[in-house]
Short mmCIF file of N, CA and C and ligand atoms in Angstrom, two decimals:
data_model
loop_
_atom_site.label_atom_id
_atom_site.label_comp_id
_atom_site.label_asym_id
_atom_site.label_seq_id
_atom_site.Cartn_x
_atom_site.Cartn_y
_atom_site.Cartn_z
N MET A 1 29.30 5.76 -90.03
CA MET A 1 28.10 5.88 -89.17
C MET A 1 28.50 5.86 -87.70
N PRO A 2 28.10 6.86 -86.95
CA PRO A 2 28.40 6.84 -85.51
C PRO A 2 27.57 5.77 -84.82
N THR A 3 28.18 5.11 -83.88
CA THR A 3 27.44 4.09 -83.14
C THR A 3 26.71 4.74 -81.98
N LEU A 4 25.42 4.54 -81.94
CA LEU A 4 24.61 5.12 -80.89
C LEU A 4 23.79 4.03 -80.21
N LYS A 5 23.57 4.24 -78.94
CA LYS A 5 22.67 3.32 -78.24
C LYS A 5 21.24 3.59 -78.69
N SER A 6 20.48 2.55 -78.86
CA SER A 6 19.10 2.70 -79.32
C SER A 6 18.25 3.46 -78.31
N THR A 7 18.76 3.58 -77.10
CA THR A 7 17.98 4.26 -76.06
C THR A 7 18.18 5.77 -76.11
N GLU A 8 19.15 6.22 -76.87
CA GLU A 8 19.41 7.65 -76.91
C GLU A 8 18.45 8.36 -77.84
N VAL A 9 17.38 8.85 -77.25
CA VAL A 9 16.36 9.55 -78.01
C VAL A 9 16.09 10.89 -77.35
N LEU A 10 16.03 11.90 -78.15
CA LEU A 10 15.70 13.21 -77.64
C LEU A 10 14.20 13.42 -77.81
N THR A 11 13.53 13.60 -76.70
CA THR A 11 12.09 13.80 -76.75
C THR A 11 11.79 15.26 -77.03
N CYS A 12 11.00 15.50 -78.05
CA CYS A 12 10.68 16.87 -78.45
C CYS A 12 9.17 17.07 -78.48
N VAL A 13 8.77 18.25 -78.08
CA VAL A 13 7.34 18.55 -78.09
C VAL A 13 6.90 18.85 -79.51
N ARG A 14 5.69 18.42 -79.83
CA ARG A 14 5.17 18.66 -81.17
C ARG A 14 4.77 20.11 -81.35
N VAL A 15 4.98 20.61 -82.54
CA VAL A 15 4.59 21.98 -82.87
C VAL A 15 3.07 22.13 -82.73
N ASP A 16 2.35 21.08 -83.04
CA ASP A 16 0.89 21.11 -82.91
C ASP A 16 0.45 21.26 -81.46
N ASP A 17 1.27 20.73 -80.54
CA ASP A 17 0.92 20.81 -79.12
C ASP A 17 1.37 22.13 -78.50
N MET A 18 2.43 22.69 -79.03
CA MET A 18 2.96 23.93 -78.49
C MET A 18 3.37 24.85 -79.63
N PRO A 19 2.44 25.73 -80.03
CA PRO A 19 2.72 26.60 -81.18
C PRO A 19 3.96 27.47 -80.98
N VAL A 20 4.21 27.84 -79.72
CA VAL A 20 5.38 28.67 -79.44
C VAL A 20 6.26 27.94 -78.43
N PRO A 21 7.49 27.62 -78.80
CA PRO A 21 8.38 26.89 -77.89
C PRO A 21 8.79 27.76 -76.71
N ASN A 22 9.02 27.12 -75.55
CA ASN A 22 9.41 27.91 -74.37
C ASN A 22 10.92 28.10 -74.27
N THR A 23 11.64 27.46 -75.17
CA THR A 23 13.08 27.72 -75.23
C THR A 23 13.43 28.07 -76.67
N HIS A 24 14.61 28.58 -76.87
CA HIS A 24 15.05 28.91 -78.21
C HIS A 24 15.19 27.61 -79.00
N SER A 25 14.30 27.40 -79.95
CA SER A 25 14.25 26.12 -80.65
C SER A 25 14.15 26.31 -82.15
N PHE A 26 14.43 25.25 -82.84
CA PHE A 26 14.21 25.26 -84.28
C PHE A 26 13.29 24.10 -84.63
N MET A 27 12.63 24.22 -85.74
CA MET A 27 11.67 23.21 -86.12
C MET A 27 12.36 22.05 -86.82
N SER A 28 11.96 20.84 -86.44
CA SER A 28 12.52 19.67 -87.08
C SER A 28 11.39 18.67 -87.28
N GLN A 29 11.75 17.45 -87.61
CA GLN A 29 10.72 16.43 -87.81
C GLN A 29 11.00 15.22 -86.96
N CYS A 30 9.94 14.61 -86.45
CA CYS A 30 10.07 13.37 -85.72
C CYS A 30 10.58 12.30 -86.69
N MET A 31 11.63 11.58 -86.27
CA MET A 31 12.19 10.57 -87.17
C MET A 31 11.27 9.37 -87.32
N GLN A 32 10.28 9.28 -86.46
CA GLN A 32 9.38 8.14 -86.49
C GLN A 32 8.12 8.42 -87.31
N CYS A 33 7.47 9.53 -87.01
CA CYS A 33 6.17 9.78 -87.65
C CYS A 33 6.16 11.07 -88.49
N ASP A 34 7.32 11.73 -88.60
CA ASP A 34 7.43 12.94 -89.41
C ASP A 34 6.60 14.11 -88.92
N ALA A 35 6.17 14.06 -87.67
CA ALA A 35 5.45 15.20 -87.12
C ALA A 35 6.44 16.35 -86.93
N ARG A 36 5.95 17.56 -87.02
CA ARG A 36 6.83 18.71 -86.79
C ARG A 36 7.08 18.84 -85.29
N ILE A 37 8.33 18.97 -84.94
CA ILE A 37 8.68 19.06 -83.52
C ILE A 37 9.64 20.22 -83.28
N TRP A 38 9.68 20.67 -82.04
CA TRP A 38 10.62 21.72 -81.64
C TRP A 38 11.86 21.06 -81.06
N VAL A 39 13.01 21.44 -81.59
CA VAL A 39 14.28 20.95 -81.05
C VAL A 39 15.02 22.14 -80.46
N ALA A 40 15.31 22.06 -79.18
CA ALA A 40 16.03 23.16 -78.53
C ALA A 40 17.39 23.35 -79.19
N CYS A 41 17.75 24.59 -79.40
CA CYS A 41 19.03 24.88 -80.05
C CYS A 41 20.20 24.38 -79.23
N SER A 42 20.00 24.27 -77.93
CA SER A 42 21.08 23.83 -77.05
C SER A 42 21.14 22.31 -76.93
N SER A 43 20.22 21.61 -77.56
CA SER A 43 20.19 20.15 -77.42
C SER A 43 21.31 19.51 -78.24
N PRO A 44 21.77 18.34 -77.78
CA PRO A 44 22.82 17.65 -78.53
C PRO A 44 22.35 17.24 -79.92
N ILE A 45 23.28 17.15 -80.84
CA ILE A 45 22.92 16.89 -82.22
C ILE A 45 22.71 15.39 -82.47
N GLU A 46 23.46 14.57 -81.74
CA GLU A 46 23.49 13.16 -82.07
C GLU A 46 22.24 12.32 -81.78
N PRO A 47 21.57 12.53 -80.63
CA PRO A 47 20.43 11.63 -80.37
C PRO A 47 19.34 11.71 -81.44
N LYS A 48 18.61 10.63 -81.55
CA LYS A 48 17.47 10.61 -82.46
C LYS A 48 16.41 11.55 -81.89
N ARG A 49 15.71 12.21 -82.78
CA ARG A 49 14.67 13.13 -82.32
C ARG A 49 13.31 12.52 -82.57
N MET A 50 12.55 12.46 -81.51
CA MET A 50 11.20 11.92 -81.64
C MET A 50 10.23 12.83 -80.91
N CYS A 51 8.98 12.81 -81.36
CA CYS A 51 7.95 13.55 -80.66
C CYS A 51 7.61 12.80 -79.38
N LEU A 52 6.82 13.43 -78.53
CA LEU A 52 6.47 12.85 -77.24
C LEU A 52 5.83 11.47 -77.40
N LEU A 53 4.94 11.35 -78.36
CA LEU A 53 4.23 10.08 -78.57
C LEU A 53 5.19 8.96 -78.94
N CYS A 54 6.02 9.22 -79.91
CA CYS A 54 6.92 8.18 -80.41
C CYS A 54 7.99 7.84 -79.38
N SER A 55 8.51 8.82 -78.69
CA SER A 55 9.54 8.53 -77.69
C SER A 55 8.92 7.75 -76.54
N GLY A 56 7.64 8.03 -76.26
CA GLY A 56 6.94 7.26 -75.22
C GLY A 56 6.82 5.81 -75.62
N ALA A 57 6.43 5.57 -76.86
CA ALA A 57 6.30 4.21 -77.37
C ALA A 57 7.66 3.52 -77.39
N HIS A 58 8.67 4.25 -77.74
CA HIS A 58 10.03 3.74 -77.79
C HIS A 58 10.48 3.30 -76.40
N THR A 59 10.21 4.13 -75.40
CA THR A 59 10.59 3.82 -74.02
C THR A 59 9.83 2.60 -73.53
N GLU A 60 8.55 2.53 -73.87
CA GLU A 60 7.74 1.39 -73.48
C GLU A 60 8.32 0.09 -74.03
N GLN A 61 8.77 0.15 -75.26
CA GLN A 61 9.31 -1.03 -75.92
C GLN A 61 10.57 -1.50 -75.20
N ILE A 62 11.40 -0.55 -74.79
CA ILE A 62 12.63 -0.90 -74.07
C ILE A 62 12.28 -1.52 -72.72
N LYS A 63 11.27 -0.93 -72.06
CA LYS A 63 10.83 -1.47 -70.77
C LYS A 63 10.32 -2.89 -70.93
N LYS A 64 9.54 -3.10 -71.98
CA LYS A 64 8.90 -4.39 -72.20
C LYS A 64 9.91 -5.49 -72.52
N PHE A 65 10.83 -5.14 -73.42
CA PHE A 65 11.78 -6.16 -73.86
C PHE A 65 13.09 -6.13 -73.07
N GLY A 66 13.24 -5.10 -72.25
CA GLY A 66 14.41 -5.02 -71.40
C GLY A 66 15.70 -4.86 -72.18
N GLU A 67 16.79 -5.11 -71.50
CA GLU A 67 18.09 -4.99 -72.15
C GLU A 67 18.33 -6.20 -73.04
N PRO A 68 19.16 -6.03 -74.04
CA PRO A 68 19.38 -7.10 -75.02
C PRO A 68 19.99 -8.39 -74.45
N THR A 69 20.55 -8.33 -73.26
CA THR A 69 21.14 -9.54 -72.68
C THR A 69 20.02 -10.50 -72.23
N VAL A 70 20.15 -11.74 -72.62
CA VAL A 70 19.12 -12.74 -72.30
C VAL A 70 19.70 -13.78 -71.34
N ARG A 71 19.00 -13.97 -70.25
CA ARG A 71 19.45 -15.01 -69.33
C ARG A 71 18.49 -16.19 -69.39
N ALA A 72 19.00 -17.34 -69.73
CA ALA A 72 18.14 -18.53 -69.82
C ALA A 72 17.98 -19.15 -68.44
N GLY A 73 16.77 -19.08 -67.96
CA GLY A 73 16.48 -19.67 -66.65
C GLY A 73 17.21 -18.96 -65.52
N LYS A 74 17.26 -19.59 -64.38
CA LYS A 74 17.91 -18.96 -63.24
C LYS A 74 18.97 -19.86 -62.65
ZN1 ZN B 101 6.54 10.96 -83.71
#
């Protein structure tokens, strides 16, 4: 298993939101909600692919909980 940072997510537009992709893309699925998404053919293979909604929620979670390092007090 390749080690990846949990922050490495490729945000993809949903097929429902954009019937025709503006770049050369192939259809894939959001790893979170299984929505159909467009993945640009030129995009890297390794990052997780999520739709706009899920990647937004994912980013929010990282913002909220911050980096994994915990500092007790000051
Ligand atoms: Zn999703």
